[in-house]
Amino acid sequence: MHRYFVAAQQFLLPIFFALSLCASAQSQTDASAWPAGKPIKIVVPFPAGSGSDALARLIGQKVTEQTGSPVIIENKPGAGTMIGAQTVAKAPADGYTLLYTIVVTHTQNPHLYKKLPYDPFKDFTPILQLVRSATVLVANKNAPFNTTAELIAYAKANPGKLNYASFSPGSTSHLNAEILKMQAGIDISHVPYKGTADATRALLAGDVQLYFDGTATAVTSAKAGMLKLLGPATEKRLSVLPDLPTLDEQGIKGLNIVGWQGLFAPGNLNPALAERVATVFRNALNSPEVLKTIETQGNDVSGAGPKEYAEIVRKDYERWGAVIKHIGLSLD
């Protein structure tokens, strides 16, 4: 009996091995054929017209030009990007449903919400880090201060009188302001909005006095005389604002965590397919029109692929976790 088992095993093992090679080859072939003219849906967890939405649409247009496959942008704003993220987490892992989101989804929300409707690692496959971005502390043009030092002095003399906007609870715009409060020892109140466009409008209208805005809108609005620039929350000065000292240079420590925008697929995406999707979107990212748009926004192009991006997500998850724990912030 044992001899028959061994003989069968010796006979079947090469067959199993051959079948596995065939399956691997088929997987590689399927990956190289993607997207094969089929529609690609990109879920953007922000309102139409926001900075992330506009860049996602431009990149999608370049993907269509490159592959012939239509790219559909589906806006699902709300709940600090969780609504859009949950949609993609539940989608088939076939490369045709992707999430275009920012750092908050995978590195901040997990520390802010005990009942997160997705697992930031198991439910997603990192595809491509597209852009490294920054926020700039800005003030309403009629605010009674012109510098960060004057802001701090005013806030200490008038506790609770100043309000700051964020584009959602727990977002970088929110957490940066909490770090500012902690490091400067000031009392300012949080007013969350549904997206960057609403937060910017509130600042310009004077409904709030402060906001950690995206570089592009901050620079554009400042040039038009619509707001005051106080300082970028970056490790070094921004190339578009070379004369504006960073908040770190101005004595506010901890405000130097760079944000990003990137692309994710549902979890357990075939590695060969993940690389293929990353290649297609990297080609779109590196098109002259996209590069010019990103540069105009004051951001940096990344292009980190699946393995490198996964490591970036993991490190930022740990770093933001330490910040959120230190602040003692919870949104449940």
XYZ file of C-alpha atoms in Angstrom:
332
model
C 0.000 0.000 0.000
C 2.816 2.340 0.942
C 4.590 1.615 -2.375
C 1.447 2.560 -4.303
C 1.141 5.826 -2.348
C 4.782 6.737 -2.982
C 4.454 5.860 -6.666
C 1.287 7.952 -6.983
C 2.973 10.791 -5.203
C 5.959 10.645 -7.536
C 3.610 10.608 -10.518
C 1.350 13.425 -9.350
C 3.926 15.902 -8.009
C 5.286 16.868 -11.452
C 1.693 17.369 -12.631
C 0.898 19.647 -9.691
C 4.129 21.550 -10.311
C 3.322 21.963 -14.000
C -0.188 23.144 -13.185
C 1.135 25.717 -10.729
C 3.536 27.023 -13.364
C 0.668 27.273 -15.835
C -1.450 29.138 -13.279
C 1.435 31.509 -12.583
C 1.991 32.104 -16.290
C -1.743 32.684 -16.781
C -1.720 35.177 -13.903
C 1.185 37.057 -15.467
C -0.581 37.077 -18.832
C -3.810 38.383 -17.312
C -1.870 41.105 -15.494
C -0.059 42.240 -18.634
C -3.380 42.478 -20.503
C -4.980 44.765 -17.897
C -7.103 46.861 -18.402
C -8.019 45.280 -21.756
C -10.395 48.093 -22.663
C -12.592 47.605 -19.607
C -13.783 50.592 -17.511
C -11.714 51.476 -14.440
C -13.544 53.031 -11.508
C -11.630 55.327 -9.170
C -13.402 56.143 -5.922
C -12.450 59.580 -4.564
C -13.612 60.143 -0.951
C -13.911 63.902 -1.472
C -16.436 66.171 -3.187
C -16.195 66.944 -6.882
C -14.108 70.058 -7.409
C -11.674 69.413 -4.578
C -7.920 69.370 -5.266
C -7.675 65.584 -4.962
C -10.689 65.125 -7.231
C -9.229 67.384 -9.928
C -5.888 65.572 -9.938
C -7.572 62.155 -9.955
C -9.599 63.187 -13.002
C -6.535 64.452 -14.846
C -4.571 61.275 -14.120
C -7.599 59.201 -15.143
C -7.756 61.073 -18.432
C -4.109 60.227 -19.109
C -4.743 56.553 -18.282
C -7.566 56.527 -20.828
C -5.322 58.113 -23.462
C -2.671 55.491 -22.736
C -4.839 52.367 -22.571
C -8.120 53.194 -24.315
C -10.039 52.138 -21.193
C -12.544 54.652 -19.802
C -11.798 55.871 -16.276
C -14.837 56.699 -14.153
C -14.421 58.956 -11.127
C -16.934 58.232 -8.377
C -17.053 60.807 -5.575
C -17.997 59.370 -2.178
C -17.204 62.103 0.365
C -17.870 62.039 4.077
C -16.888 60.404 7.371
C -13.223 61.338 7.051
C -12.796 59.308 3.811
C -14.283 56.187 5.419
C -17.333 55.971 3.135
C -15.224 55.858 -0.012
C -12.628 53.573 1.535
C -15.244 51.082 2.683
C -16.652 50.927 -0.854
C -13.308 49.888 -2.303
C -12.491 47.517 0.565
C -15.566 45.467 -0.373
C -14.934 45.521 -4.139
C -13.470 42.610 -6.143
C -9.677 42.537 -6.218
C -9.468 42.635 -10.011
C -7.803 46.008 -10.631
C -10.971 47.673 -11.912
C -11.988 49.405 -8.667
C -9.385 51.658 -7.064
C -9.242 54.185 -4.240
C -7.585 57.586 -4.711
C -7.121 58.944 -1.220
C -4.860 60.822 1.181
C -2.767 59.914 4.197
C -5.698 60.092 6.655
C -7.439 56.910 5.425
C -4.736 54.385 6.282
C -2.503 56.109 8.822
C -4.737 58.377 10.939
C -8.267 56.956 10.964
C -7.150 53.589 12.441
C -5.927 55.440 15.536
C -8.902 57.795 15.728
C -11.784 55.314 15.438
C -12.201 52.129 17.460
C -14.877 50.845 15.067
C -13.284 51.448 11.691
C -15.329 49.853 8.857
C -12.184 48.523 7.181
C -8.750 47.157 8.031
C -6.101 49.566 6.666
C -3.754 46.715 5.776
C -5.783 43.562 5.145
C -8.500 45.273 3.083
C -6.194 47.209 0.740
C -3.277 46.702 -1.612
C -1.018 49.780 -1.923
C -0.499 50.516 -5.619
C 1.211 53.865 -6.104
C 2.114 56.866 -4.002
C 1.334 59.673 -6.418
C 2.080 62.925 -4.656
C 3.837 64.139 -1.532
C 1.964 67.144 -0.216
C 2.068 69.719 2.530
C -0.255 71.961 4.487
C 0.229 75.643 5.213
C -1.174 77.472 8.219
C -3.232 80.362 6.853
C -5.380 83.052 8.421
C -8.381 85.060 7.298
C -7.269 88.323 5.675
C -8.987 90.354 8.413
C -7.504 88.376 11.317
C -5.921 90.666 13.949
C -2.437 89.154 13.454
C 0.031 88.740 10.591
C 2.575 86.229 11.872
C 2.554 82.991 13.863
C 4.071 84.774 16.862
C 1.319 87.405 16.737
C -1.301 84.645 16.397
C -0.022 82.914 19.526
C 0.073 86.163 21.485
C -3.477 87.028 20.404
C -4.801 83.550 21.183
C -3.284 83.623 24.674
C -4.830 87.030 25.323
C -8.196 85.875 23.937
C -8.645 82.189 24.859
C -11.440 80.426 22.975
C -12.075 83.366 20.656
C -10.386 81.927 17.532
C -11.818 79.099 15.422
C -9.959 76.865 13.006
C -11.351 74.834 10.112
C -10.543 71.295 9.035
C -11.694 69.424 5.965
C -12.872 66.571 8.218
C -12.470 65.402 11.812
C -9.183 63.571 12.280
C -7.712 64.861 9.031
C -4.219 66.314 8.750
C -5.759 69.801 8.858
C -7.359 68.871 12.190
C -4.391 67.060 13.735
C -1.905 69.764 12.751
C -4.042 72.366 14.513
C -4.180 70.156 17.611
C -0.388 69.920 17.581
C -0.241 73.712 17.234
C -2.583 74.109 20.219
C -0.490 71.744 22.314
C 2.930 73.125 21.388
C 1.925 76.813 21.584
C -0.284 76.400 24.656
C -3.285 78.157 23.108
C -7.048 77.596 23.188
C -8.642 77.612 19.709
C -11.843 75.818 18.665
C -12.259 73.214 15.939
C -14.931 73.591 13.222
C -14.951 70.566 10.856
C -16.244 70.761 7.278
C -17.052 68.238 4.560
C -14.081 68.637 2.269
C -11.364 71.116 1.435
C -13.577 73.357 -0.697
C -16.021 73.985 2.170
C -13.201 74.595 4.671
C -11.518 77.097 2.359
C -14.788 78.944 1.745
C -15.368 79.193 5.501
C -11.938 80.707 6.031
C -12.306 83.225 3.210
C -15.767 84.206 4.471
C -14.434 84.794 7.972
C -16.525 82.028 9.575
C -13.211 80.721 10.945
C -9.908 82.515 11.365
C -7.384 79.714 10.841
C -6.907 76.658 8.632
C -4.125 74.272 7.643
C -4.767 74.539 3.922
C -3.295 72.619 0.986
C -0.353 74.337 -0.667
C -2.051 75.008 -4.011
C -5.125 76.781 -2.647
C -3.096 78.579 0.030
C -0.662 80.038 -2.506
C -3.376 80.942 -5.020
C -5.559 82.629 -2.410
C -2.588 84.485 -0.882
C -1.513 85.865 -4.261
C -5.062 87.166 -4.728
C -4.890 88.894 -1.336
C -7.641 86.672 0.075
C -5.751 85.316 3.110
C -2.536 85.541 5.132
C 0.244 82.938 5.051
C 1.681 82.072 8.474
C 3.912 79.059 7.821
C 4.115 75.611 6.191
C 3.946 72.432 8.289
C 6.954 70.899 6.561
C 10.509 69.740 7.213
C 11.918 72.394 4.883
C 10.677 75.521 3.146
C 8.416 75.053 0.145
C 9.872 75.807 -3.276
C 6.783 77.908 -4.093
C 7.174 79.868 -0.821
C 10.940 80.136 -0.342
C 10.727 83.241 1.867
C 8.142 81.834 4.286
C 9.787 80.133 7.312
C 8.426 76.749 8.316
C 6.510 76.491 11.568
C 9.423 74.459 12.915
C 11.728 77.397 12.152
C 9.245 79.602 14.001
C 9.552 77.445 17.107
C 6.490 75.182 16.732
C 7.812 71.606 16.888
C 6.092 68.492 15.577
C 4.486 70.110 12.527
C 6.697 68.477 9.920
C 4.849 65.310 8.846
C 4.467 65.323 5.083
C 1.138 64.181 3.681
C 0.489 62.290 0.470
C -2.067 61.223 -2.093
C -2.050 57.716 -3.456
C -3.785 54.827 -5.125
C -5.015 51.627 -3.468
C -6.765 48.498 -4.710
C -8.816 46.063 -2.606
C -6.822 43.633 -0.476
C -5.080 40.541 -1.822
C -4.627 41.898 -5.330
C -2.344 39.672 -7.383
C 1.201 41.129 -7.044
C 1.805 40.986 -10.795
C -1.438 42.867 -11.398
C -0.553 45.416 -8.702
C 2.725 46.126 -10.505
C 0.913 46.414 -13.838
C -1.637 48.910 -12.453
C 1.186 50.879 -10.822
C 3.088 51.035 -14.124
C 0.075 52.323 -16.056
C -0.717 55.002 -13.469
C 2.956 55.953 -13.073
C 3.125 56.605 -16.818
C 0.065 58.842 -16.478
C 1.588 60.561 -13.446
C 4.746 61.372 -15.396
C 2.930 62.984 -18.322
C 3.948 66.648 -18.793
C 0.468 68.008 -18.045
C 0.163 66.104 -14.768
C 3.703 67.016 -13.691
C 3.029 70.694 -14.370
C -0.238 70.564 -12.397
C 1.441 68.958 -9.385
C 4.307 71.460 -9.509
C 1.830 74.344 -9.712
C 0.108 72.982 -6.612
C 3.400 73.168 -4.741
C 3.586 69.388 -4.307
C 6.222 66.788 -5.177
C 5.788 63.800 -7.482
C 6.511 60.440 -5.853
C 5.795 57.366 -7.997
C 6.657 54.836 -5.255
C 5.323 51.432 -6.326
C 3.522 48.697 -4.367
C 6.358 47.446 -2.149
C 7.869 50.845 -1.392
C 4.455 52.432 -0.908
C 3.413 49.688 1.513
C 6.471 50.509 3.638
C 5.665 54.234 3.531
C 2.103 53.524 4.683
C 3.363 51.314 7.524
C 5.852 53.916 8.789
C 3.364 56.794 8.582
C 0.783 54.636 10.364
C 3.191 54.257 13.277
C 4.249 57.916 13.273
C 0.722 59.348 13.180
C -0.305 56.791 15.787
C 2.296 58.161 18.170
C 1.090 61.746 17.544
C -2.591 60.875 18.059
C -1.846 58.887 21.211
C 0.210 61.780 22.606
C -2.603 64.234 21.909
C -5.150 61.799 23.352
C -7.562 62.304 20.468
C -10.441 59.899 19.747
C -13.388 60.441 17.421
C -15.598 57.498 18.477
